[in-house]
Amino acid sequence: MDLANAVFTTTNLASYVLVYFNRVHPHFPFIHRPTFDIQTSSLPLILAIALCGSAHSAPHDDTLSARDFFSLGEEYIFGLLSKIVTKSDQTSDEDSIQTLQAATLIYTLQSSSNNAGIRHRIRVKRHPKLVASIRSLSLVGIKRTTLLGTIDWCEFIAEEIRVRLVTSIFLADCMNTVFFNSPPQITVSEMLGDLPCADALFEASTAAEFGQLTARAVHSTPQPPSLKDWITSFLQQTWLGSKHPNFHSVEPQHLLISIFALHSIIYVSRTGLLVSSSSQALLHATNCWKELWDVVHARHEARQLKSIGFRKYGLEIWWLAQTLLEVAQSNDLRSRYMKGIPTDSLGDLHEFIKLYANK
């Protein structure tokens, strides 16, 4: 109790929350910072934000001691999530959404642990619970109910948070597949909902600013298609091309989502003995992705926008996709990674990259 009192002071909580929003949140925002209020938000969400913020804070005694509460916080938050998933009235009310946000945050935090036991628990126990939760709350395939030009700001925030939560959990599923050879638990065909809007629109700090941004967005370019439709267009030989109006509003975050989605399909292909019949279509799809990446990347460089997190490494993730397909076509099984055996270590992927980096 003394340690908890020392870690979770009012000053520390405020500091950890600030660090979270400055250093973690920008990588993929799914909490609406302008309307977040530490005084009214739920306990599990504040706890998850604080623990994530502590992990990225300067290494003072209190900050380092906060790590002793990571697993306890995980157990508490996922316990609450289990109650939501199993209750008879499964509606995505505000409390349920904040608990799901908290679970997604603590999942991400614990996924980066150096402890193999924690990583195993996160992969085989917590991740399936996250997937089950978005299904039970009918969030998979969610679409905005109103067009951007007419939607109320508060209504938009509520819907966009849900869109972003589904996307973040889908990305976590794909990353489990790429990094740890875990079979996908969410199929690309399920991703029929809207993709996240531009971060600038989501981060609008007032209703007036939101109105100005939506007015420009409505009169400039259409929103990108669903992920399923997007990937389908990549796989077709009659590729519309990167200049097609459907792709004018594509952001780097959309490209990140789509290349990880292709990785999910590549895993199913190579482990399901379908490479011989699907590799050419998948190689074509990755080439289409690269064409679109070049256009969007050039556009962002011209606007002097800076990519962060995984968005910076889109080309490396694309290289991995193409290399996996080429190696699978050759039946080269020198790397353990190509056997598709789930693991809790990045060692297999690291060995694969070293083996084929100069290929």
mmCIF file with all atom_site columns, C-alpha atoms in Angstrom, residues 90-238:
data_model
loop_
_atom_site.group_PDB
_atom_site.id
_atom_site.type_symbol
_atom_site.label_atom_id
_atom_site.label_alt_id
_atom_site.label_comp_id
_atom_site.label_asym_id
_atom_site.label_entity_id
_atom_site.label_seq_id
_atom_site.pdbx_PDB_ins_code
_atom_site.Cartn_x
_atom_site.Cartn_y
_atom_site.Cartn_z
_atom_site.occupancy
_atom_site.B_iso_or_equiv
_atom_site.pdbx_formal_charge
_atom_site.auth_seq_id
_atom_site.auth_comp_id
_atom_site.auth_asym_id
_atom_site.auth_atom_id
_atom_site.pdbx_PDB_model_num
ATOM 1   C CA . GLN A 1 90  ? -23.992 -5.955  -24.810 1.00 0.00 ? 90  GLN A CA 1
ATOM 2   C CA . THR A 1 91  ? -24.127 -2.320  -25.880 1.00 0.00 ? 91  THR A CA 1
ATOM 3   C CA . SER A 1 92  ? -21.102 -0.175  -26.592 1.00 0.00 ? 92  SER A CA 1
ATOM 4   C CA . ASP A 1 93  ? -21.918 2.487   -24.014 1.00 0.00 ? 93  ASP A CA 1
ATOM 5   C CA . GLU A 1 94  ? -19.338 4.980   -22.801 1.00 0.00 ? 94  GLU A CA 1
ATOM 6   C CA . ASP A 1 95  ? -18.166 2.836   -19.856 1.00 0.00 ? 95  ASP A CA 1
ATOM 7   C CA . SER A 1 96  ? -17.707 -0.213  -22.100 1.00 0.00 ? 96  SER A CA 1
ATOM 8   C CA . ILE A 1 97  ? -15.751 1.809   -24.655 1.00 0.00 ? 97  ILE A CA 1
ATOM 9   C CA . GLN A 1 98  ? -13.471 3.320   -22.006 1.00 0.00 ? 98  GLN A CA 1
ATOM 10  C CA . THR A 1 99  ? -12.799 -0.142  -20.571 1.00 0.00 ? 99  THR A CA 1
ATOM 11  C CA . LEU A 1 100 ? -11.967 -1.395  -24.066 1.00 0.00 ? 100 LEU A CA 1
ATOM 12  C CA . GLN A 1 101 ? -9.649  1.586   -24.575 1.00 0.00 ? 101 GLN A CA 1
ATOM 13  C CA . ALA A 1 102 ? -7.961  0.780   -21.271 1.00 0.00 ? 102 ALA A CA 1
ATOM 14  C CA . ALA A 1 103 ? -7.561  -2.902  -22.198 1.00 0.00 ? 103 ALA A CA 1
ATOM 15  C CA . THR A 1 104 ? -6.058  -1.983  -25.574 1.00 0.00 ? 104 THR A CA 1
ATOM 16  C CA . LEU A 1 105 ? -3.552  0.333   -23.890 1.00 0.00 ? 105 LEU A CA 1
ATOM 17  C CA . ILE A 1 106 ? -2.477  -2.147  -21.206 1.00 0.00 ? 106 ILE A CA 1
ATOM 18  C CA . TYR A 1 107 ? -2.258  -4.875  -23.865 1.00 0.00 ? 107 TYR A CA 1
ATOM 19  C CA . THR A 1 108 ? 0.112   -2.698  -25.904 1.00 0.00 ? 108 THR A CA 1
ATOM 20  C CA . LEU A 1 109 ? 2.163   -1.848  -22.821 1.00 0.00 ? 109 LEU A CA 1
ATOM 21  C CA . GLN A 1 110 ? 2.559   -5.463  -21.733 1.00 0.00 ? 110 GLN A CA 1
ATOM 22  C CA . SER A 1 111 ? 3.304   -6.637  -25.283 1.00 0.00 ? 111 SER A CA 1
ATOM 23  C CA . SER A 1 112 ? 6.596   -4.764  -25.072 1.00 0.00 ? 112 SER A CA 1
ATOM 24  C CA . SER A 1 113 ? 7.678   -6.640  -21.924 1.00 0.00 ? 113 SER A CA 1
ATOM 25  C CA . ASN A 1 114 ? 11.020  -8.453  -21.899 1.00 0.00 ? 114 ASN A CA 1
ATOM 26  C CA . ASN A 1 115 ? 9.407   -11.212 -19.830 1.00 0.00 ? 115 ASN A CA 1
ATOM 27  C CA . ALA A 1 116 ? 8.563   -14.195 -22.061 1.00 0.00 ? 116 ALA A CA 1
ATOM 28  C CA . GLY A 1 117 ? 5.822   -15.346 -19.681 1.00 0.00 ? 117 GLY A CA 1
ATOM 29  C CA . ILE A 1 118 ? 4.050   -11.992 -19.886 1.00 0.00 ? 118 ILE A CA 1
ATOM 30  C CA . ARG A 1 119 ? 4.334   -11.892 -23.681 1.00 0.00 ? 119 ARG A CA 1
ATOM 31  C CA . HIS A 1 120 ? 2.884   -15.417 -23.868 1.00 0.00 ? 120 HIS A CA 1
ATOM 32  C CA . ARG A 1 121 ? -0.050  -14.462 -21.637 1.00 0.00 ? 121 ARG A CA 1
ATOM 33  C CA . ILE A 1 122 ? -0.703  -11.355 -23.695 1.00 0.00 ? 122 ILE A CA 1
ATOM 34  C CA . ARG A 1 123 ? -0.608  -13.277 -26.982 1.00 0.00 ? 123 ARG A CA 1
ATOM 35  C CA . VAL A 1 124 ? -2.674  -16.360 -26.086 1.00 0.00 ? 124 VAL A CA 1
ATOM 36  C CA . LYS A 1 125 ? -5.003  -15.016 -23.384 1.00 0.00 ? 125 LYS A CA 1
ATOM 37  C CA . ARG A 1 126 ? -5.440  -11.242 -23.609 1.00 0.00 ? 126 ARG A CA 1
ATOM 38  C CA . HIS A 1 127 ? -5.449  -10.785 -27.369 1.00 0.00 ? 127 HIS A CA 1
ATOM 39  C CA . PRO A 1 128 ? -8.337  -13.241 -27.953 1.00 0.00 ? 128 PRO A CA 1
ATOM 40  C CA . LYS A 1 129 ? -10.289 -11.355 -25.266 1.00 0.00 ? 129 LYS A CA 1
ATOM 41  C CA . LEU A 1 130 ? -9.802  -8.068  -27.131 1.00 0.00 ? 130 LEU A CA 1
ATOM 42  C CA . VAL A 1 131 ? -11.006 -9.648  -30.377 1.00 0.00 ? 131 VAL A CA 1
ATOM 43  C CA . ALA A 1 132 ? -13.998 -11.225 -28.637 1.00 0.00 ? 132 ALA A CA 1
ATOM 44  C CA . SER A 1 133 ? -14.897 -7.879  -27.090 1.00 0.00 ? 133 SER A CA 1
ATOM 45  C CA . ILE A 1 134 ? -15.151 -5.940  -30.356 1.00 0.00 ? 134 ILE A CA 1
ATOM 46  C CA . ARG A 1 135 ? -17.254 -8.748  -31.822 1.00 0.00 ? 135 ARG A CA 1
ATOM 47  C CA . SER A 1 136 ? -19.588 -8.996  -28.832 1.00 0.00 ? 136 SER A CA 1
ATOM 48  C CA . LEU A 1 137 ? -20.042 -5.212  -28.817 1.00 0.00 ? 137 LEU A CA 1
ATOM 49  C CA . SER A 1 138 ? -20.822 -5.318  -32.582 1.00 0.00 ? 138 SER A CA 1
ATOM 50  C CA . LEU A 1 139 ? -17.949 -2.981  -33.393 1.00 0.00 ? 139 LEU A CA 1
ATOM 51  C CA . VAL A 1 140 ? -16.341 -4.961  -36.220 1.00 0.00 ? 140 VAL A CA 1
ATOM 52  C CA . GLY A 1 141 ? -17.421 -3.447  -39.526 1.00 0.00 ? 141 GLY A CA 1
ATOM 53  C CA . ILE A 1 142 ? -18.626 -0.236  -37.873 1.00 0.00 ? 142 ILE A CA 1
ATOM 54  C CA . LYS A 1 143 ? -19.437 2.654   -40.193 1.00 0.00 ? 143 LYS A CA 1
ATOM 55  C CA . ARG A 1 144 ? -20.120 6.301   -39.458 1.00 0.00 ? 144 ARG A CA 1
ATOM 56  C CA . THR A 1 145 ? -23.874 6.833   -39.497 1.00 0.00 ? 145 THR A CA 1
ATOM 57  C CA . THR A 1 146 ? -23.774 10.365  -40.915 1.00 0.00 ? 146 THR A CA 1
ATOM 58  C CA . LEU A 1 147 ? -21.786 12.036  -43.690 1.00 0.00 ? 147 LEU A CA 1
ATOM 59  C CA . LEU A 1 148 ? -18.896 14.199  -42.537 1.00 0.00 ? 148 LEU A CA 1
ATOM 60  C CA . GLY A 1 149 ? -20.453 17.434  -43.761 1.00 0.00 ? 149 GLY A CA 1
ATOM 61  C CA . THR A 1 150 ? -23.585 17.028  -41.626 1.00 0.00 ? 150 THR A CA 1
ATOM 62  C CA . ILE A 1 151 ? -22.438 15.101  -38.554 1.00 0.00 ? 151 ILE A CA 1
ATOM 63  C CA . ASP A 1 152 ? -22.516 16.597  -35.065 1.00 0.00 ? 152 ASP A CA 1
ATOM 64  C CA . TRP A 1 153 ? -19.052 16.948  -33.464 1.00 0.00 ? 153 TRP A CA 1
ATOM 65  C CA . CYS A 1 154 ? -19.862 14.901  -30.353 1.00 0.00 ? 154 CYS A CA 1
ATOM 66  C CA . GLU A 1 155 ? -21.497 12.196  -32.458 1.00 0.00 ? 155 GLU A CA 1
ATOM 67  C CA . PHE A 1 156 ? -18.456 12.140  -34.727 1.00 0.00 ? 156 PHE A CA 1
ATOM 68  C CA . ILE A 1 157 ? -16.078 11.728  -31.758 1.00 0.00 ? 157 ILE A CA 1
ATOM 69  C CA . ALA A 1 158 ? -18.057 8.775   -30.375 1.00 0.00 ? 158 ALA A CA 1
ATOM 70  C CA . GLU A 1 159 ? -18.165 7.014   -33.753 1.00 0.00 ? 159 GLU A CA 1
ATOM 71  C CA . GLU A 1 160 ? -14.555 7.747   -34.697 1.00 0.00 ? 160 GLU A CA 1
ATOM 72  C CA . ILE A 1 161 ? -13.293 6.387   -31.355 1.00 0.00 ? 161 ILE A CA 1
ATOM 73  C CA . ARG A 1 162 ? -15.048 3.107   -32.150 1.00 0.00 ? 162 ARG A CA 1
ATOM 74  C CA . VAL A 1 163 ? -13.640 3.015   -35.691 1.00 0.00 ? 163 VAL A CA 1
ATOM 75  C CA . ARG A 1 164 ? -10.146 3.583   -34.332 1.00 0.00 ? 164 ARG A CA 1
ATOM 76  C CA . LEU A 1 165 ? -10.491 0.987   -31.587 1.00 0.00 ? 165 LEU A CA 1
ATOM 77  C CA . VAL A 1 166 ? -11.437 -1.714  -34.101 1.00 0.00 ? 166 VAL A CA 1
ATOM 78  C CA . THR A 1 167 ? -8.550  -0.660  -36.348 1.00 0.00 ? 167 THR A CA 1
ATOM 79  C CA . SER A 1 168 ? -6.019  -0.695  -33.506 1.00 0.00 ? 168 SER A CA 1
ATOM 80  C CA . ILE A 1 169 ? -7.075  -4.197  -32.423 1.00 0.00 ? 169 ILE A CA 1
ATOM 81  C CA . PHE A 1 170 ? -6.958  -5.396  -36.040 1.00 0.00 ? 170 PHE A CA 1
ATOM 82  C CA . LEU A 1 171 ? -3.429  -3.953  -36.310 1.00 0.00 ? 171 LEU A CA 1
ATOM 83  C CA . ALA A 1 172 ? -2.451  -5.735  -33.092 1.00 0.00 ? 172 ALA A CA 1
ATOM 84  C CA . ASP A 1 173 ? -3.759  -8.972  -34.604 1.00 0.00 ? 173 ASP A CA 1
ATOM 85  C CA . CYS A 1 174 ? -1.693  -8.455  -37.772 1.00 0.00 ? 174 CYS A CA 1
ATOM 86  C CA . MET A 1 175 ? 1.411   -7.595  -35.740 1.00 0.00 ? 175 MET A CA 1
ATOM 87  C CA . ASN A 1 176 ? 1.013   -10.809 -33.758 1.00 0.00 ? 176 ASN A CA 1
ATOM 88  C CA . THR A 1 177 ? 0.990   -12.624 -37.092 1.00 0.00 ? 177 THR A CA 1
ATOM 89  C CA . VAL A 1 178 ? 4.041   -10.830 -38.514 1.00 0.00 ? 178 VAL A CA 1
ATOM 90  C CA . PHE A 1 179 ? 6.190   -10.767 -35.386 1.00 0.00 ? 179 PHE A CA 1
ATOM 91  C CA . PHE A 1 180 ? 5.204   -14.017 -33.669 1.00 0.00 ? 180 PHE A CA 1
ATOM 92  C CA . ASN A 1 181 ? 3.728   -16.221 -36.432 1.00 0.00 ? 181 ASN A CA 1
ATOM 93  C CA . SER A 1 182 ? 0.365   -16.288 -34.672 1.00 0.00 ? 182 SER A CA 1
ATOM 94  C CA . PRO A 1 183 ? -2.601  -17.243 -36.890 1.00 0.00 ? 183 PRO A CA 1
ATOM 95  C CA . PRO A 1 184 ? -4.855  -14.233 -37.581 1.00 0.00 ? 184 PRO A CA 1
ATOM 96  C CA . GLN A 1 185 ? -7.954  -13.979 -35.411 1.00 0.00 ? 185 GLN A CA 1
ATOM 97  C CA . ILE A 1 186 ? -9.584  -11.215 -37.458 1.00 0.00 ? 186 ILE A CA 1
ATOM 98  C CA . THR A 1 187 ? -9.999  -11.768 -41.192 1.00 0.00 ? 187 THR A CA 1
ATOM 99  C CA . VAL A 1 188 ? -9.585  -8.991  -43.729 1.00 0.00 ? 188 VAL A CA 1
ATOM 100 C CA . SER A 1 189 ? -13.053 -9.876  -45.082 1.00 0.00 ? 189 SER A CA 1
ATOM 101 C CA . GLU A 1 190 ? -14.535 -8.748  -41.742 1.00 0.00 ? 190 GLU A CA 1
ATOM 102 C CA . MET A 1 191 ? -13.052 -5.263  -42.123 1.00 0.00 ? 191 MET A CA 1
ATOM 103 C CA . LEU A 1 192 ? -16.043 -3.796  -43.929 1.00 0.00 ? 192 LEU A CA 1
ATOM 104 C CA . GLY A 1 193 ? -16.238 -0.677  -41.799 1.00 0.00 ? 193 GLY A CA 1
ATOM 105 C CA . ASP A 1 194 ? -14.807 2.792   -42.254 1.00 0.00 ? 194 ASP A CA 1
ATOM 106 C CA . LEU A 1 195 ? -11.105 3.450   -41.998 1.00 0.00 ? 195 LEU A CA 1
ATOM 107 C CA . PRO A 1 196 ? -9.931  6.128   -39.530 1.00 0.00 ? 196 PRO A CA 1
ATOM 108 C CA . CYS A 1 197 ? -10.203 9.708   -40.692 1.00 0.00 ? 197 CYS A CA 1
ATOM 109 C CA . ALA A 1 198 ? -7.171  11.995  -40.865 1.00 0.00 ? 198 ALA A CA 1
ATOM 110 C CA . ASP A 1 199 ? -5.613  12.540  -37.437 1.00 0.00 ? 199 ASP A CA 1
ATOM 111 C CA . ALA A 1 200 ? -5.990  16.320  -37.797 1.00 0.00 ? 200 ALA A CA 1
ATOM 112 C CA . LEU A 1 201 ? -9.763  15.921  -38.094 1.00 0.00 ? 201 LEU A CA 1
ATOM 113 C CA . PHE A 1 202 ? -9.974  13.597  -35.095 1.00 0.00 ? 202 PHE A CA 1
ATOM 114 C CA . GLU A 1 203 ? -7.775  15.903  -33.021 1.00 0.00 ? 203 GLU A CA 1
ATOM 115 C CA . ALA A 1 204 ? -9.822  19.052  -33.740 1.00 0.00 ? 204 ALA A CA 1
ATOM 116 C CA . SER A 1 205 ? -10.029 20.853  -30.399 1.00 0.00 ? 205 SER A CA 1
ATOM 117 C CA . THR A 1 206 ? -13.390 22.590  -30.853 1.00 0.00 ? 206 THR A CA 1
ATOM 118 C CA . ALA A 1 207 ? -16.638 22.102  -32.740 1.00 0.00 ? 207 ALA A CA 1
ATOM 119 C CA . ALA A 1 208 ? -15.825 25.207  -34.809 1.00 0.00 ? 208 ALA A CA 1
ATOM 120 C CA . GLU A 1 209 ? -12.433 23.859  -35.866 1.00 0.00 ? 209 GLU A CA 1
ATOM 121 C CA . PHE A 1 210 ? -14.026 20.503  -36.658 1.00 0.00 ? 210 PHE A CA 1
ATOM 122 C CA . GLY A 1 211 ? -16.624 22.235  -38.822 1.00 0.00 ? 211 GLY A CA 1
ATOM 123 C CA . GLN A 1 212 ? -13.951 24.070  -40.802 1.00 0.00 ? 212 GLN A CA 1
ATOM 124 C CA . LEU A 1 213 ? -11.946 20.893  -41.382 1.00 0.00 ? 213 LEU A CA 1
ATOM 125 C CA . THR A 1 214 ? -14.964 18.830  -42.432 1.00 0.00 ? 214 THR A CA 1
ATOM 126 C CA . ALA A 1 215 ? -16.065 21.536  -44.859 1.00 0.00 ? 215 ALA A CA 1
ATOM 127 C CA . ARG A 1 216 ? -12.687 21.336  -46.591 1.00 0.00 ? 216 ARG A CA 1
ATOM 128 C CA . ALA A 1 217 ? -12.656 17.522  -46.513 1.00 0.00 ? 217 ALA A CA 1
ATOM 129 C CA . VAL A 1 218 ? -16.130 17.180  -48.012 1.00 0.00 ? 218 VAL A CA 1
ATOM 130 C CA . HIS A 1 219 ? -15.318 19.488  -50.926 1.00 0.00 ? 219 HIS A CA 1
ATOM 131 C CA . SER A 1 220 ? -11.849 18.059  -51.649 1.00 0.00 ? 220 SER A CA 1
ATOM 132 C CA . THR A 1 221 ? -11.573 14.282  -51.705 1.00 0.00 ? 221 THR A CA 1
ATOM 133 C CA . PRO A 1 222 ? -13.733 11.250  -50.849 1.00 0.00 ? 222 PRO A CA 1
ATOM 134 C CA . GLN A 1 223 ? -12.878 9.075   -47.876 1.00 0.00 ? 223 GLN A CA 1
ATOM 135 C CA . PRO A 1 224 ? -10.930 5.889   -48.747 1.00 0.00 ? 224 PRO A CA 1
ATOM 136 C CA . PRO A 1 225 ? -12.921 2.662   -49.187 1.00 0.00 ? 225 PRO A CA 1
ATOM 137 C CA . SER A 1 226 ? -13.188 -0.029  -46.507 1.00 0.00 ? 226 SER A CA 1
ATOM 138 C CA . LEU A 1 227 ? -10.091 -2.109  -45.885 1.00 0.00 ? 227 LEU A CA 1
ATOM 139 C CA . LYS A 1 228 ? -11.738 -5.163  -47.457 1.00 0.00 ? 228 LYS A CA 1
ATOM 140 C CA . ASP A 1 229 ? -12.590 -3.234  -50.643 1.00 0.00 ? 229 ASP A CA 1
ATOM 141 C CA . TRP A 1 230 ? -9.139  -1.655  -50.716 1.00 0.00 ? 230 TRP A CA 1
ATOM 142 C CA . ILE A 1 231 ? -7.308  -4.986  -50.452 1.00 0.00 ? 231 ILE A CA 1
ATOM 143 C CA . THR A 1 232 ? -9.683  -6.493  -53.023 1.00 0.00 ? 232 THR A CA 1
ATOM 144 C CA . SER A 1 233 ? -8.720  -3.750  -55.477 1.00 0.00 ? 233 SER A CA 1
ATOM 145 C CA . PHE A 1 234 ? -5.020  -4.501  -54.865 1.00 0.00 ? 234 PHE A CA 1
ATOM 146 C CA . LEU A 1 235 ? -5.572  -8.169  -55.675 1.00 0.00 ? 235 LEU A CA 1
ATOM 147 C CA . GLN A 1 236 ? -7.352  -7.520  -58.959 1.00 0.00 ? 236 GLN A CA 1
ATOM 148 C CA . GLN A 1 237 ? -5.341  -7.430  -62.159 1.00 0.00 ? 237 GLN A CA 1
ATOM 149 C CA . THR A 1 238 ? -7.322  -4.356  -63.244 1.00 0.00 ? 238 THR A CA 1
#
